[in-house]
Structures are given as C-alpha cells and as structure tokens.
C-alpha cells in the first residue's frame, strides 16, 4: 500500500486520518506514506513506484492537464485507488476528463483535504463539517484560507509547526479530538509563538522585501520560505504577495491574495507549472520569476 500526500499541514493531516482509520503503526507510515510537493520531476518518480494491483491513496494533491498522465499511469497499474482533493485544478481536470470521475474518493472545493478525508472515511453525512473534530476544522479553516475561526486557526497552525514529531502531534489531536480543552491548550501554545514570529517577520519583511510586477500587476515579494504571515497587513494592500525559497537548483514559490482583490493565485500558479486555490497557490521554477521592480 502507498499513501501519497502533500507536504503541508493539510496533507499530513489527511494522511494521518488514513493512518488512524486503517489502524497503521508508525513503522508502516515510514515505509508506505510518501510526501509529494508539486515538484513535478520528483513527484513523477515517487508516483512511478506504485506496483501492480497495489492499494493507493492520493490525498490533498491536485493533477492538471500537464500532470494527469501520472494519474493515468497509476490507473493502468491498479484499480485500488482512492483520490481525495479540494483544489480547483482537480475539479477542472474532472470537467475535461470525466473518465477520472470513476476513481473512488471525493473531489470538492471549500473543504480541506484532511477534513474531506475524515468526512469520506468516517461517513460524515451531507459534508456537515460541524460533526468533524475541531482540530480538522481548524486545519481546513487555515488551508482553505477561510480564517473564520481565527485567532484559534493561526495559533493551532503554530502549535503544529512547533511540534518536533508531526505524527505524534496529530495522534494526540485525533485521540483527544472531542476534548475541547485539549485543543484549547494547543491553541494557547501557538499564541505565545505568534508574538515572537510577528516581530521576526516585521524585521525580515522591512529588510529584504521588495516590490515586483507580474503581467502588469503590482506584487510584493519576500525572499523567504515562509507562509502568509510574513507579509503582515501588506496582503491587504497588494493584489498579490509572493514568498519563495531557493534550494540551490530551483525556486519554490507561494502566492497569496486577499479576497478583496480579483486575483486568482491558482490560475497564475497553473500558468507557471503549479496549482492551488484562488487565495493561495504555489509552483517551482529554475528561474527567478519575480524580480525587483526598477
């Protein structure tokens, strides 16, 4: 068996729900759970490891017109596939290729991969997210960029980020999933960290951030592999904000936009070889795409 999952909190959360549902041990997770990142070259090799008739789960991972051949190759090897995702690019692919609708699972926008995985595996009726554990609602609120549960949402994300063992953290959350006091303690832990991060982000943003431009649109860029918090209130002042990291070979970009703008980060990322949501998306490139505006 193999479980392919995105490398962020939502992807790990989705994979962890599968782990608990199947009663797997941590040793099985280490052998059978595969992290994917939308680095297409690396992901192709990882998906290529699927064996004939192997049981496969693909969670919180989107395929596009440029990458659906990966999915087609898996289908040739096995029919034991479950695909659960929430990205618009996956919905677009299904619209153009209805043959993929036969794959068991669920593709639905507006609810994160982790929460969709729980709803699917634990048979939550009518996608009623209020029946799901609060920690999964917080993951979904963060990943889908709803932020309706803030500040708990951001604080929970920080508690997750600080955990030295992500699987252990998620084990504790799942095992105490109906204990609101436990989740509150996790959020309080993150609140302390947030104050420190806000000060660090302010310094880095003001020291290294710069204005760029994409297709005539003003963009603010921070050259640091981080999340949307790095931008502070600038996310409400620019049609799109971008941060990136460089691993010596390629740039890894994250795109964000506030819902007050008409920007569609997912569509922009698709044009550049990646994918994601309207409000948050990503892609990789061997060239620096967002240069400082002169």
Coordinates of C-alpha atoms in Angstrom, one line a residue:
X1 CA 0.0 0.0 0.0
X2 CA 1.1 3.6 -0.6
X3 CA -0.4 6.9 0.6
X4 CA 0.7 9.9 -1.4
X5 CA 0.1 13.2 0.5
X6 CA 1.0 16.8 0.2
X7 CA 3.8 18.0 2.4
X8 CA 1.9 20.7 4.4
X9 CA -0.3 20.5 7.5
X10 CA -3.3 19.6 5.5
X11 CA -1.6 16.9 3.6
X12 CA -0.1 15.4 6.7
X13 CA -3.5 15.7 8.4
X14 CA -5.2 13.8 5.6
X15 CA -2.6 11.1 5.6
X16 CA -2.9 10.8 9.4
X17 CA -6.6 10.3 9.2
X18 CA -5.9 7.3 6.9
X19 CA -3.3 6.0 9.3
X20 CA -5.9 6.1 12.2
X21 CA -8.7 4.7 10.1
X22 CA -6.6 1.7 8.9
X23 CA -5.0 1.2 12.3
X24 CA -1.5 1.5 11.0
X25 CA 1.7 1.7 13.1
X26 CA 4.3 4.4 12.8
X27 CA 6.6 1.8 11.2
X28 CA 4.1 1.3 8.4
X29 CA 3.8 5.0 7.9
X30 CA 7.5 5.4 7.4
X31 CA 7.5 2.7 4.7
X32 CA 4.3 3.4 2.9
X33 CA 3.5 7.1 3.2
X34 CA 5.0 9.3 0.5
X35 CA 5.3 13.0 0.7
X36 CA 4.8 14.9 -2.6
X37 CA 5.3 18.6 -3.2
X38 CA 4.2 19.5 -6.7
X39 CA 7.9 19.4 -7.8
X40 CA 6.8 17.5 -10.9
X41 CA 10.1 15.8 -11.7
X42 CA 10.4 14.4 -8.2
X43 CA 6.7 13.6 -7.9
X44 CA 6.8 11.6 -11.1
X45 CA 9.5 9.3 -9.7
X46 CA 7.6 8.9 -6.5
X47 CA 4.2 8.1 -8.2
X48 CA 6.2 5.8 -10.5
X49 CA 6.9 3.5 -7.5
X50 CA 3.3 2.2 -7.5
X51 CA 3.2 -1.6 -8.1
X52 CA 0.7 -3.7 -10.0
X53 CA -2.6 -4.1 -8.0
X54 CA -1.2 -2.1 -5.1
X55 CA -3.7 -0.2 -2.9
X56 CA -3.1 3.6 -3.4
X57 CA -4.4 6.7 -1.6
X58 CA -3.8 10.1 -3.1
X59 CA -4.8 12.9 -0.7
X60 CA -4.6 16.7 -0.9
X61 CA -2.8 16.5 -4.2
X62 CA -4.1 18.1 -7.5
X63 CA -3.5 17.0 -11.0
X64 CA -3.6 19.3 -14.1
X65 CA -3.6 18.9 -17.8
X66 CA 0.2 18.9 -17.6
X67 CA 0.4 16.1 -15.0
X68 CA -2.7 13.9 -15.3
X69 CA -0.6 11.4 -17.3
X70 CA 0.8 10.5 -13.8
X71 CA -2.8 9.6 -12.7
X72 CA -3.4 7.7 -16.0
X73 CA -0.3 5.6 -15.4
X74 CA -1.4 4.7 -11.9
X75 CA -4.8 3.6 -13.2
X76 CA -3.0 1.3 -15.7
X77 CA -1.3 -0.4 -12.8
X78 CA -4.1 -0.7 -10.3
X79 CA -7.8 -0.1 -9.8
X80 CA -7.4 0.1 -6.0
X81 CA -7.2 3.9 -5.9
X82 CA -8.8 6.5 -3.6
X83 CA -8.3 10.1 -4.6
X84 CA -9.3 12.9 -2.2
X85 CA -8.6 16.5 -3.1
X86 CA -10.0 20.0 -2.8
X87 CA -8.0 22.1 -5.3
X88 CA -9.7 23.8 -8.2
X89 CA -7.2 22.4 -10.7
X90 CA -8.5 18.9 -9.8
X91 CA -12.1 20.0 -10.4
X92 CA -11.1 21.5 -13.8
X93 CA -9.4 18.2 -14.7
X94 CA -12.5 16.2 -13.9
X95 CA -14.6 18.6 -16.1
X96 CA -12.3 18.0 -19.0
X97 CA -11.7 14.3 -18.4
X98 CA -14.8 12.7 -16.9
X99 CA -13.2 9.2 -17.0
X100 CA -11.4 10.2 -13.8
X101 CA -14.7 10.6 -12.0
X102 CA -14.8 6.8 -11.7
X103 CA -11.9 6.9 -9.2
X104 CA -13.3 6.3 -5.7
X105 CA -13.0 9.2 -3.2
X106 CA -14.2 12.8 -3.3
X107 CA -13.1 16.0 -5.1
X108 CA -14.7 19.0 -3.6
X109 CA -13.7 22.6 -3.2
X110 CA -14.1 24.7 0.0
X111 CA -13.1 21.9 2.4
X112 CA -9.5 20.9 3.0
X113 CA -8.0 17.6 2.2
X114 CA -7.7 16.5 5.8
X115 CA -11.3 17.3 6.6
X116 CA -12.5 15.7 3.3
X117 CA -10.6 12.6 4.2
X118 CA -12.2 12.3 7.6
X119 CA -15.7 13.0 6.1
X120 CA -15.1 10.3 3.5
X121 CA -13.6 7.6 5.7
X122 CA -15.8 8.2 8.7
X123 CA -19.0 8.7 6.7
X124 CA -20.0 12.2 7.9
X125 CA -23.3 12.8 6.3
X126 CA -24.0 15.7 3.9
X127 CA -20.5 17.0 4.4
X128 CA -21.5 18.5 7.7
X129 CA -18.1 19.8 9.0
X130 CA -19.6 20.6 12.4
X131 CA -19.7 16.8 13.0
X132 CA -15.9 16.5 12.4
X133 CA -13.3 17.0 15.1
X134 CA -12.4 20.7 15.9
X135 CA -8.7 20.2 15.0
X136 CA -9.6 19.2 11.5
X137 CA -12.0 22.2 11.2
X138 CA -9.0 24.4 12.2
X139 CA -6.8 22.7 9.6
X140 CA -9.4 23.3 6.9
X141 CA -10.0 26.9 8.0
X142 CA -6.3 27.6 7.6
X143 CA -5.6 25.6 4.4
X144 CA -8.7 26.9 2.5
X145 CA -7.9 30.5 3.6
X146 CA -11.3 31.0 5.2
X147 CA -9.8 32.1 8.6
X148 CA -13.3 32.2 10.1
X149 CA -12.0 30.6 13.3
X150 CA -9.1 33.0 13.9
X151 CA -7.2 33.6 16.0
X152 CA -7.5 29.9 17.0
X153 CA -6.8 28.8 13.5
X154 CA -3.4 30.6 13.2
X155 CA -2.5 29.6 16.8
X156 CA -3.2 25.9 16.1
X157 CA -1.1 26.1 12.9
X158 CA 1.8 27.4 15.0
X159 CA 1.4 24.6 17.6
X160 CA 1.6 22.1 14.7
X161 CA 4.7 23.9 13.3
X162 CA 6.4 23.7 16.7
X163 CA 5.8 20.0 17.2
X164 CA 9.1 18.1 16.8
X165 CA 7.1 15.0 15.7
X166 CA 4.2 15.8 13.4
X167 CA 2.7 12.3 13.6
X168 CA 2.8 12.3 17.4
X169 CA 1.1 15.7 17.4
X170 CA -1.6 14.5 15.1
X171 CA -2.0 11.3 17.1
X172 CA -2.6 13.4 20.2
X173 CA -5.1 15.6 18.4
X174 CA -7.0 12.6 17.0
X175 CA -7.1 10.7 20.3
X176 CA -8.4 13.8 22.0
X177 CA -10.5 15.0 19.1
X178 CA -13.6 15.6 21.1
X179 CA -11.9 17.2 24.1
X180 CA -12.2 20.9 23.5
X181 CA -9.9 21.6 26.5
X182 CA -7.0 19.8 24.7
X183 CA -7.4 21.7 21.5
X184 CA -7.6 25.0 23.5
X185 CA -4.2 24.1 25.1
X186 CA -2.7 23.6 21.7
X187 CA -4.0 27.0 20.6
X188 CA -2.7 28.7 23.7
X189 CA 0.8 27.2 23.0
X190 CA 0.7 28.7 19.5
X191 CA -0.4 32.1 20.7
X192 CA 2.9 32.5 22.6
X193 CA 4.9 31.7 19.5
X194 CA 2.9 34.1 17.4
X195 CA 4.1 37.1 19.2
X196 CA 7.7 36.2 18.6
X197 CA 7.1 35.4 14.9
X198 CA 5.3 38.6 14.3
X199 CA 8.3 40.6 15.4
X200 CA 10.7 38.5 13.3
X201 CA 8.5 38.8 10.3
X202 CA 8.3 42.5 10.6
X203 CA 12.1 42.8 10.6
X204 CA 12.6 40.4 7.7
X205 CA 9.8 42.0 5.6
X206 CA 11.2 45.5 6.0
X207 CA 14.8 44.5 5.4
X208 CA 14.5 42.1 2.5
X209 CA 11.0 42.6 1.0
X210 CA 10.6 44.4 -2.4
X211 CA 8.1 45.3 -5.0
X212 CA 7.8 43.4 -8.2
X213 CA 5.4 43.1 -11.1
X214 CA 3.5 40.3 -12.8
X215 CA 1.5 40.8 -16.0
X216 CA 1.1 44.5 -15.2
X217 CA 0.0 43.7 -11.6
X218 CA 1.9 45.1 -8.6
X219 CA 3.3 42.4 -6.4
X220 CA 5.1 42.4 -3.0
X221 CA 7.8 39.8 -2.6
X222 CA 9.7 38.4 0.4
X223 CA 12.6 36.1 -0.5
X224 CA 12.0 33.6 2.4
X225 CA 10.4 30.2 2.5
X226 CA 7.6 31.0 4.9
X227 CA 3.8 31.4 5.0
X228 CA 1.4 34.3 4.5
X229 CA 2.1 35.8 7.9
X230 CA 5.4 37.1 6.6
X231 CA 3.5 39.9 4.8
X232 CA 1.6 41.4 7.7
X233 CA -1.0 43.8 6.6
X234 CA 0.6 44.2 3.2
X235 CA -1.5 41.3 2.0
X236 CA -4.5 43.7 2.1
X237 CA -2.5 46.4 0.1
X238 CA -1.2 44.4 -2.9
X239 CA -3.3 42.4 -5.4
X240 CA -0.8 39.5 -4.8
X241 CA 2.0 38.8 -2.4
X242 CA 4.7 36.2 -3.0
X243 CA 7.4 34.5 -1.0
X244 CA 10.0 32.0 -2.1
X245 CA 12.9 29.8 -1.1
X246 CA 15.8 28.7 -3.2
X247 CA 17.4 25.2 -2.7
X248 CA 20.4 25.8 -4.9
X249 CA 18.7 24.4 -8.0
X250 CA 15.1 25.8 -8.1
X251 CA 12.9 28.5 -6.6
X252 CA 9.9 27.3 -4.6
X253 CA 7.1 30.0 -4.7
X254 CA 4.0 30.6 -2.6
X255 CA 1.4 33.0 -3.9
X256 CA -1.3 34.7 -1.8
X257 CA -4.1 37.3 -2.3
X258 CA -6.7 38.8 -0.1
X259 CA -10.3 38.1 -1.1
X260 CA -11.0 41.8 -1.6
X261 CA -9.0 41.5 -4.8
X262 CA -10.0 39.8 -8.1
X263 CA -6.6 38.0 -8.3
X264 CA -6.7 34.2 -8.8
X265 CA -3.5 32.8 -7.5
X266 CA -4.4 29.2 -8.5
X267 CA -4.7 30.2 -12.2
X268 CA -1.5 32.2 -12.1
X269 CA 0.3 29.2 -10.5
X270 CA -1.1 26.9 -13.1
X271 CA 0.3 29.0 -15.9
X272 CA 3.7 28.7 -14.2
X273 CA 3.6 25.0 -13.8
X274 CA 1.9 24.6 -10.3
X275 CA -1.6 24.9 -8.9
X276 CA -3.7 25.6 -5.8
X277 CA -6.5 27.8 -4.7
X278 CA -7.8 31.3 -5.7
X279 CA -6.3 32.8 -2.5
X280 CA -3.2 30.6 -2.1
X281 CA -1.2 28.6 -4.5
X282 CA 2.4 27.6 -5.4
X283 CA 4.8 26.5 -8.1
X284 CA 8.5 25.8 -8.7
X285 CA 10.9 27.3 -11.2
X286 CA 14.6 27.2 -12.1
X287 CA 14.5 30.9 -12.8
X288 CA 13.7 33.9 -10.6
X289 CA 10.2 34.9 -11.8
X290 CA 9.6 37.9 -9.5
X291 CA 12.5 40.3 -9.8
X292 CA 12.8 43.6 -8.0
X293 CA 11.0 46.4 -9.8
X294 CA 13.3 49.0 -11.1

